[in-house]
Coordinates of C-alpha atoms in Angstrom, one line a residue:
X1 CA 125.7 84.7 87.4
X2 CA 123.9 84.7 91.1
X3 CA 126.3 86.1 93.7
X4 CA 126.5 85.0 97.1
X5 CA 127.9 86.7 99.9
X6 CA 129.8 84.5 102.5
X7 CA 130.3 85.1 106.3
X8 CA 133.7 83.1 107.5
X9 CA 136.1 83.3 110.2
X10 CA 139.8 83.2 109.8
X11 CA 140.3 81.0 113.0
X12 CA 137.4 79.2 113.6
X13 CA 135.7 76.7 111.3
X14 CA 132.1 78.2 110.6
X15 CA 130.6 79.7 107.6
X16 CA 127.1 80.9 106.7
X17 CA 125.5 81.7 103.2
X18 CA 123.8 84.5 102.2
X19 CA 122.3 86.0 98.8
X20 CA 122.2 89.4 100.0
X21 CA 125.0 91.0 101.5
X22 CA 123.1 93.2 103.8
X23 CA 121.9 90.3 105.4
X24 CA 125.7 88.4 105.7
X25 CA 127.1 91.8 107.4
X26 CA 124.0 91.9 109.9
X27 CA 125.0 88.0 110.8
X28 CA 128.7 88.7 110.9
X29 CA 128.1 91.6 113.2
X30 CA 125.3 89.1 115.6
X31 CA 128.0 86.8 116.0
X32 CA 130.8 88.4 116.8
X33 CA 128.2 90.4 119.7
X34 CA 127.7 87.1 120.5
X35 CA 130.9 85.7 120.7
X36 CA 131.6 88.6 123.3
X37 CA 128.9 87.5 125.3
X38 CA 130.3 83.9 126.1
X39 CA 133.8 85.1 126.2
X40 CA 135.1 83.8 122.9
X41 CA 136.4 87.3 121.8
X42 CA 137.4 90.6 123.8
X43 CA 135.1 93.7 122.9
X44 CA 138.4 95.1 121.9
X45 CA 140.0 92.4 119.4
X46 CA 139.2 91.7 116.0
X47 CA 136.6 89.8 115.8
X48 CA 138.2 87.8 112.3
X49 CA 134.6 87.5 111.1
X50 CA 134.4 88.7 107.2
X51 CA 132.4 88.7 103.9
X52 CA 133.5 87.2 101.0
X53 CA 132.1 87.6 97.8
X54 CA 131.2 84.5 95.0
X55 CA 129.9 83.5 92.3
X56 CA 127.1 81.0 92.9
X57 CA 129.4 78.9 90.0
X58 CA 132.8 79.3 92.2
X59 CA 130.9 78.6 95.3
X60 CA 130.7 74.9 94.2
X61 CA 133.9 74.5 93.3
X62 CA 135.6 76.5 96.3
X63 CA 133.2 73.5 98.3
X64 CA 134.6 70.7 96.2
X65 CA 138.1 71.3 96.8
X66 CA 137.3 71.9 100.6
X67 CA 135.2 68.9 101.1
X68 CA 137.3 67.1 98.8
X69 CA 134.5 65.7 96.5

């Protein structure tokens, strides 16, 4: 099965999809830099950004329960 690699925050609803996982920890890195920038996060704080790991198969379903389809 395809695996996808998922950027999410615990706190914040966002999310961003990625087949490679080099490219989702560049991105989750980007936007917590970013987030410093415009004051949403302390340089020194977690930023709560991470990477999860999926199954294209289970990505489906993980979005049907969310979007309740």
């Amino acid at each position: 099965m395809t695996k996808m690699y998922v950027v999410r925050h615990e706190k914040f609803a966002t999310g961003a999809f990625f087949l490679d996982r080099d490219e989702a920890e560049a991105m989750a890195r980007t936007l917590a830099e970013q987030w410093v920038g415009v004051g949403i996060l302390d340089r020194d704080s977690d930023s709560g950004l991470y990477v999860t790991e999926l199954e294209l198969g289970h990505v489906y379903a993980d979005l049907e329960d969310k979007l309740d389809l």
